mmCIF file of C-alpha atoms in Angstrom:
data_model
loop_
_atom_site.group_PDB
_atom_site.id
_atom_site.type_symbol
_atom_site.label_atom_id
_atom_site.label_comp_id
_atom_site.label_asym_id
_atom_site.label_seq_id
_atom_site.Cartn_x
_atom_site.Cartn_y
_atom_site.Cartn_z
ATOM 1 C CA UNK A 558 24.257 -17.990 11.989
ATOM 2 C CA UNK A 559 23.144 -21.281 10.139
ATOM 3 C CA UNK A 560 24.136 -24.700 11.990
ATOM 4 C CA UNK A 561 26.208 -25.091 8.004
ATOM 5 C CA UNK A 562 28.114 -22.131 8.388
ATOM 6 C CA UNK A 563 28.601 -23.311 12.096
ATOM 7 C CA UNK A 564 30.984 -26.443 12.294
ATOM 8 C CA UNK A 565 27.998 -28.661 10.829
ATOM 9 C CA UNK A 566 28.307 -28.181 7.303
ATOM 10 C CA UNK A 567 27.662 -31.406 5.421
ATOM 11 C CA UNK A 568 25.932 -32.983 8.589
ATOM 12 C CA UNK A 569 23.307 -35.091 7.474
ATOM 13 C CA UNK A 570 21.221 -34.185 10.338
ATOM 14 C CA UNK A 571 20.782 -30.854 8.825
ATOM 15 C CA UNK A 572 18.969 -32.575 5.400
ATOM 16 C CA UNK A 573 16.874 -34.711 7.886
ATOM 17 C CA UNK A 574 15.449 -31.902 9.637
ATOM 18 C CA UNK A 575 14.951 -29.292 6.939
ATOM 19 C CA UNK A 576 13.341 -32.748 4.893
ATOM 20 C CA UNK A 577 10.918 -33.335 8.396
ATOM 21 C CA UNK A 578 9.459 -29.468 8.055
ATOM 22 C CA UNK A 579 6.257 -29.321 6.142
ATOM 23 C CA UNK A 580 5.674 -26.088 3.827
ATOM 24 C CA UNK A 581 1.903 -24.965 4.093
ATOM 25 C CA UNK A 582 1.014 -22.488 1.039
ATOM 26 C CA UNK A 583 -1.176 -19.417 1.476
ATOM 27 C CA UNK A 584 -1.196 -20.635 5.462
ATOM 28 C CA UNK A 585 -2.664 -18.023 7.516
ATOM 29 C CA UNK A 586 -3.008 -16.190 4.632
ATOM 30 C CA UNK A 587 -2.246 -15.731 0.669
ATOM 31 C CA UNK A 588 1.186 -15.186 -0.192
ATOM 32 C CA UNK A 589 2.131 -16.910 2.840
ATOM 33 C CA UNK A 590 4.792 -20.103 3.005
ATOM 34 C CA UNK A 591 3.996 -21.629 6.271
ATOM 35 C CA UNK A 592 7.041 -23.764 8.180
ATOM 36 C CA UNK A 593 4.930 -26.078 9.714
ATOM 37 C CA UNK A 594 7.310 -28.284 12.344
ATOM 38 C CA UNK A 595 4.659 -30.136 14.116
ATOM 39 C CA UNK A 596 5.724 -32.920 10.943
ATOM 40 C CA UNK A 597 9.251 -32.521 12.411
ATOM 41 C CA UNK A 598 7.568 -33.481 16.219
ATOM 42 C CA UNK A 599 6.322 -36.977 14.553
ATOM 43 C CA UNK A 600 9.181 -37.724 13.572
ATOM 44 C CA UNK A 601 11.552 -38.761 16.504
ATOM 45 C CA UNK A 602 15.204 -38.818 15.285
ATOM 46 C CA UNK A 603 14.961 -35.694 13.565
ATOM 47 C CA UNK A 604 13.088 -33.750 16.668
ATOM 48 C CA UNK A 605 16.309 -35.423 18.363
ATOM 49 C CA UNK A 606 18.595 -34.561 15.914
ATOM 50 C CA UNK A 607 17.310 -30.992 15.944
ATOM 51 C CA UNK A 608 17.114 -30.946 20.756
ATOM 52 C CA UNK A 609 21.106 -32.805 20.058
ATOM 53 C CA UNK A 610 22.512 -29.585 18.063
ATOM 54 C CA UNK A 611 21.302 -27.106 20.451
ATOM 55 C CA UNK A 612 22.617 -29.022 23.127
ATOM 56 C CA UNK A 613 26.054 -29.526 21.628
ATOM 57 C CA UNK A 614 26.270 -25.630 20.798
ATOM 58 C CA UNK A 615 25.276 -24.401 24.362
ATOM 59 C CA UNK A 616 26.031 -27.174 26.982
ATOM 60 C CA UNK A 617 29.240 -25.844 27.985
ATOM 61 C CA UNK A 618 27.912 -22.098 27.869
ATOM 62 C CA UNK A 619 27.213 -22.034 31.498
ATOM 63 C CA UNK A 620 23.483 -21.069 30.568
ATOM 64 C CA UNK A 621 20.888 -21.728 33.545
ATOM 65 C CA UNK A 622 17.553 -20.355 31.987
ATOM 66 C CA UNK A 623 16.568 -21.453 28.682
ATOM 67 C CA UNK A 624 13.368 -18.744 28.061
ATOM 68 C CA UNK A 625 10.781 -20.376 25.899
ATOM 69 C CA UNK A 626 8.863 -18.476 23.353
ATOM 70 C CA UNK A 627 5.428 -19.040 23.389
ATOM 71 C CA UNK A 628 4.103 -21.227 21.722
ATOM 72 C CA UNK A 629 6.313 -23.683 19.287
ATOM 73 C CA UNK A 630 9.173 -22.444 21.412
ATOM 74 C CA UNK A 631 7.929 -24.763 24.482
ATOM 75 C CA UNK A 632 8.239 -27.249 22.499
ATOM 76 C CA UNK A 633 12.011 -27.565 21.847
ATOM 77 C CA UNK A 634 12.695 -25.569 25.138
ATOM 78 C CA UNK A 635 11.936 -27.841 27.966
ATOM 79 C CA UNK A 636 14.403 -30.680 26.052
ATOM 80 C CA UNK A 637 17.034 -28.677 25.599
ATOM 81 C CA UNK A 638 17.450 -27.285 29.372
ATOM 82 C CA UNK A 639 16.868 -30.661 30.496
ATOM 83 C CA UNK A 640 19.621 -31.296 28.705
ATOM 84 C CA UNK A 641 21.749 -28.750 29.815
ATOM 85 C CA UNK A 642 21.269 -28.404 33.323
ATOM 86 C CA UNK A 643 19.332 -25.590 33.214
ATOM 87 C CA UNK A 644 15.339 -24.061 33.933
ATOM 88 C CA UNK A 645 13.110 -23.673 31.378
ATOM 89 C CA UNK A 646 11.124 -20.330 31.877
ATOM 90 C CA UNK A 647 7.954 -19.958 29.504
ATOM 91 C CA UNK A 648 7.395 -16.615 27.615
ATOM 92 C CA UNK A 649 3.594 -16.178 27.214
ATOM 93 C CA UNK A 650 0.890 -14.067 25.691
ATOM 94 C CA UNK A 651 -0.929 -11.700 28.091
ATOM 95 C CA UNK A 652 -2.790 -13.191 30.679
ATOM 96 C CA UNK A 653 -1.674 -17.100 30.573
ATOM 97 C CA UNK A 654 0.199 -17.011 33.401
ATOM 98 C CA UNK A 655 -1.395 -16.763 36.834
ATOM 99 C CA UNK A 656 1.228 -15.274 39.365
ATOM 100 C CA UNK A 657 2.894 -11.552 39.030
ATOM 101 C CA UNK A 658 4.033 -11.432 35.696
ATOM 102 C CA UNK A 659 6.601 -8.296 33.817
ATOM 103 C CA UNK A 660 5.489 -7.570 30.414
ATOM 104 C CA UNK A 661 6.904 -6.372 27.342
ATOM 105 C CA UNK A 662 4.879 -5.061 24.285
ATOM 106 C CA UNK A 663 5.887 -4.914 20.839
ATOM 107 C CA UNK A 664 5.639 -3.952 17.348
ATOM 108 C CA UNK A 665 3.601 -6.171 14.474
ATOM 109 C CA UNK A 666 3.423 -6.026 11.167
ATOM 110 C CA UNK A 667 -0.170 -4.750 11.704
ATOM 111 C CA UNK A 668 -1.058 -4.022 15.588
ATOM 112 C CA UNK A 669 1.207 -5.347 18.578
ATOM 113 C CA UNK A 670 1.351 -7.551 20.795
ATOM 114 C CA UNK A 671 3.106 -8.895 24.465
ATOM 115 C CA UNK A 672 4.872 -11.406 26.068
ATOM 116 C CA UNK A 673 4.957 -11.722 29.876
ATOM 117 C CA UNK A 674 7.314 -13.379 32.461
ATOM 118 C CA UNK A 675 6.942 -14.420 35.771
ATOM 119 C CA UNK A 676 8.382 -12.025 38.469
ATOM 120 C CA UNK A 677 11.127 -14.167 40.272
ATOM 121 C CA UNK A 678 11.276 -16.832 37.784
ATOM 122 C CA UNK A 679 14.950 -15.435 36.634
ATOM 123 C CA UNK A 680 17.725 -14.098 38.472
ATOM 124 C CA UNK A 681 19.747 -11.293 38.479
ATOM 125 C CA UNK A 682 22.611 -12.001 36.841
ATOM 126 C CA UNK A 683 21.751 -15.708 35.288
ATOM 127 C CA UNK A 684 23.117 -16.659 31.939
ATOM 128 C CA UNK A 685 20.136 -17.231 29.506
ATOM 129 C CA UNK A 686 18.821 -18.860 26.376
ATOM 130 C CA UNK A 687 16.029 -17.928 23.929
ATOM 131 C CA UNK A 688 14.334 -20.486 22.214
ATOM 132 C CA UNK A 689 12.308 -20.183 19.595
ATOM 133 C CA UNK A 690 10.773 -21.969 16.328
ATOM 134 C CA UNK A 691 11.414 -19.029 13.502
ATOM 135 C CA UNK A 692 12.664 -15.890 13.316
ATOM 136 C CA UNK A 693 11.424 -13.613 10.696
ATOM 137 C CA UNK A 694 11.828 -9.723 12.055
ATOM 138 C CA UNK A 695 13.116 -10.966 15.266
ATOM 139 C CA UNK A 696 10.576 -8.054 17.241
ATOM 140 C CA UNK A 697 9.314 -11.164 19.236
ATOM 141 C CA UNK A 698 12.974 -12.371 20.235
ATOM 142 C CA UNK A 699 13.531 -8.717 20.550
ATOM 143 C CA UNK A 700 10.966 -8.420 23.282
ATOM 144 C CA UNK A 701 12.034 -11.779 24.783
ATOM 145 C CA UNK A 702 15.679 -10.355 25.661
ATOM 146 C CA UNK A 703 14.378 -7.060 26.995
ATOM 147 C CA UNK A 704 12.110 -8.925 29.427
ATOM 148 C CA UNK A 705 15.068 -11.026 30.438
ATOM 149 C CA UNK A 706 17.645 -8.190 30.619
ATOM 150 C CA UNK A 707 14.675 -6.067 32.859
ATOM 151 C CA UNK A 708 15.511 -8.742 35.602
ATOM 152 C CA UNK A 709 19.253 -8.636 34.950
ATOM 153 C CA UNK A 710 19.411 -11.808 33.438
ATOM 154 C CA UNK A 711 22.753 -11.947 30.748
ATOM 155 C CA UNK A 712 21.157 -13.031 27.421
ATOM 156 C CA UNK A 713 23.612 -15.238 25.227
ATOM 157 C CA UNK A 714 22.133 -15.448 22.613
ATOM 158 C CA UNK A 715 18.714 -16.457 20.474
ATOM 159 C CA UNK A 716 18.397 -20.136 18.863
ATOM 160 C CA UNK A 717 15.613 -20.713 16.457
ATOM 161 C CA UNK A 718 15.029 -24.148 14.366
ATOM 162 C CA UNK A 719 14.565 -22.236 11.222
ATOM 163 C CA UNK A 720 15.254 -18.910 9.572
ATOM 164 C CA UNK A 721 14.603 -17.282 6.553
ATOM 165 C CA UNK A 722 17.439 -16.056 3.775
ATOM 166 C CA UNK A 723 15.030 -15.316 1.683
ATOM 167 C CA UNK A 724 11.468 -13.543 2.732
ATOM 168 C CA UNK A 725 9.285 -11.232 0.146
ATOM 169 C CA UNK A 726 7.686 -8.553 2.041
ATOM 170 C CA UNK A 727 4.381 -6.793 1.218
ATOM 171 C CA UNK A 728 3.735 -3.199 2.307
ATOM 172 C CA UNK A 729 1.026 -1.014 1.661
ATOM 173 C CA UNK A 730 4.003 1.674 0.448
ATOM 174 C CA UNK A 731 5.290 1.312 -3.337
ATOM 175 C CA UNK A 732 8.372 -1.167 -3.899
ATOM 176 C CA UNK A 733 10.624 1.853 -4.612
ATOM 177 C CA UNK A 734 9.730 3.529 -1.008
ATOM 178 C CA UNK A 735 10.662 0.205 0.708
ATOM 179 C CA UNK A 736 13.794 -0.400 -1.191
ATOM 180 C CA UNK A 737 14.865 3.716 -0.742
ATOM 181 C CA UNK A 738 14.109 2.703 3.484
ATOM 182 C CA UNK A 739 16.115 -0.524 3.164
ATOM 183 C CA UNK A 740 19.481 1.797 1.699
ATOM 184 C CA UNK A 741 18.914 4.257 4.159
ATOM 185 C CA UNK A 742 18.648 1.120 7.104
ATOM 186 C CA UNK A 743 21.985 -0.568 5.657
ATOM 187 C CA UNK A 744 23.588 3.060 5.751
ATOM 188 C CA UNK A 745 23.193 3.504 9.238
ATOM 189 C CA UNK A 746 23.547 -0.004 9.883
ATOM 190 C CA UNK A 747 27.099 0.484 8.958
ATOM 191 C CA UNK A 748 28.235 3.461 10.211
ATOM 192 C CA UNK A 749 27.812 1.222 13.703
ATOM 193 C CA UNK A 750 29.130 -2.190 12.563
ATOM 194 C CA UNK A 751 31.466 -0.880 10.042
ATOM 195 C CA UNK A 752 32.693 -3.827 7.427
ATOM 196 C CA UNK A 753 30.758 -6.175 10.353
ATOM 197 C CA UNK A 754 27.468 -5.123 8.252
ATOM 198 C CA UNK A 755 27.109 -7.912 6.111
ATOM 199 C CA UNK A 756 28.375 -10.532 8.602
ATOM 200 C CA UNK A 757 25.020 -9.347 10.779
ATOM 201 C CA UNK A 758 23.303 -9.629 7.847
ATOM 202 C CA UNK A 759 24.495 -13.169 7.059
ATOM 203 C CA UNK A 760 24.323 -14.566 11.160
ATOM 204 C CA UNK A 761 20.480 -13.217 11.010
ATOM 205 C CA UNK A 762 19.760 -14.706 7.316
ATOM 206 C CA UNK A 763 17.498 -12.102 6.777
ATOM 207 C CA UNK A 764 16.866 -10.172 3.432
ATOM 208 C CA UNK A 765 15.328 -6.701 5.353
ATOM 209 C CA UNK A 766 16.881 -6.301 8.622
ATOM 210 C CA UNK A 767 16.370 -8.610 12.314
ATOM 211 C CA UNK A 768 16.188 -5.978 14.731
ATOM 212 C CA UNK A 769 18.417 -8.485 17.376
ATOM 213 C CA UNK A 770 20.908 -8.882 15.231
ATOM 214 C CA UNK A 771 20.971 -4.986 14.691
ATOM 215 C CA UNK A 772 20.306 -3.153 17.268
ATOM 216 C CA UNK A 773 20.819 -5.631 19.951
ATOM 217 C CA UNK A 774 24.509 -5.896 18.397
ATOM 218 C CA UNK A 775 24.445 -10.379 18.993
ATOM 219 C CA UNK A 776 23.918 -13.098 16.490
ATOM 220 C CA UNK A 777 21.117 -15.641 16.332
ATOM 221 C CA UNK A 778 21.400 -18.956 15.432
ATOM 222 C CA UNK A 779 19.554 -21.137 13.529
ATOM 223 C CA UNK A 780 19.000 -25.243 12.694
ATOM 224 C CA UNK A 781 17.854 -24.657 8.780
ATOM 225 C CA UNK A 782 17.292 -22.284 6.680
ATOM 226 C CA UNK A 783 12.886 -22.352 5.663
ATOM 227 C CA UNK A 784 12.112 -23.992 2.343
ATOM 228 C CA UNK A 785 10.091 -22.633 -0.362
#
């Protein structure tokens, strides 16, 4: 769910920080629209007024580990569970952290890849945040809830500072094969969520599918939508 359809429609916080995110073209590669938010960093009152949202939607959630995303999402994290009264746990790629770690592996669009977790850094039962910067597929925030629900941690839900409405995807497959997988995908989609389909599609923003909005059956939320 956007931070407009969310109680903050209208907010001019909202402009600020979509106006503070700098679009790189072709950025890693062609065809690519960067969201660059290190631009959003230098400037103060919108890196507040993006930290003061997140803290006004979750400080009375009882949440006492807000789980980092490595990397952009340490760097909205540690502000907003200072803020809260709660721990900030870093997510990081394999082999950054030096203690006993759990791991979780997951799908790319070309390969995978892991995050990994202290062992003992969450609790059973704790009420958790993810943070992270975007969300495109959501495999990464995917991963980050099933290392948090391994340790019995109660995930309440994903925040991200921007997300896409809009993305154009490239596959290697013909545009017809994609768009014949996407009907099938909304078909089963709703046969589980019923007339709830394109509310999940709406909360995740997403034009193919987020696979925690789907199949982990909870909403993220985002700051701003990503500018083209």
């Amino acid at each position: 769910m956007f931070a407009s359809e969310n109680g903050l429609k209208g907010d001019p916080r909202l402009q600020a920080i979509s106006e503070a995110i700098r679009v790189v073209p072709h950025f890693p590669k062609q065809g690519i629209m960067f969201q660059d938010i290190t631009t959003l960093l230098l400037d103060h009152k919108a890196f507040k007024h993006t930290v003061d949202i997140f803290v006004d939607r979750y400080r009375d959630m009882d949440i006492s580990v807000v789980a980092g995303v490595e990397a952009r999402g340490f760097m909205f994290g540690p502000a907003i569970a200072l803020a809260i009264g709660a721990k900030f746990v870093p997510l990081r790629k394999p082999r950054k952290l030096p203690g006993e770690v759990i791991s979780e592996a997951y799908e790319l669009e070309y390969g995978t890849d892991c995050l990994e977790m202290h062992v003992g850094a969450v609790q059973p039962g704790e009420r958790a945040l993810v943070i992270d910067d975007l969300i495109a597929t959501g495999g990464t925030l995917s991963a980050a809830i099933s290392l948090l629900e391994r340790v019995g941690a109660e995930v309440v839900e994903c925040g991200c500072v921007i997300g896409l409405p809009e993305v154009k995807i490239c596959f290697n497959s013909a545009w017809a094969d994609y768009r014949n997988f996407y009907a099938d995908l909304c078909q089963r989609v709703h046969d589980v969520f019923g007339d709830r389909t394109l509310l999940h599609k709406a909360h995740c923003g997403y034009l193919s599918f987020c696979e925690v909005c789907i199949h982990r059956r909870f909403s993220c939320n985002f700051v701003v939508s990503n500018k083209a």
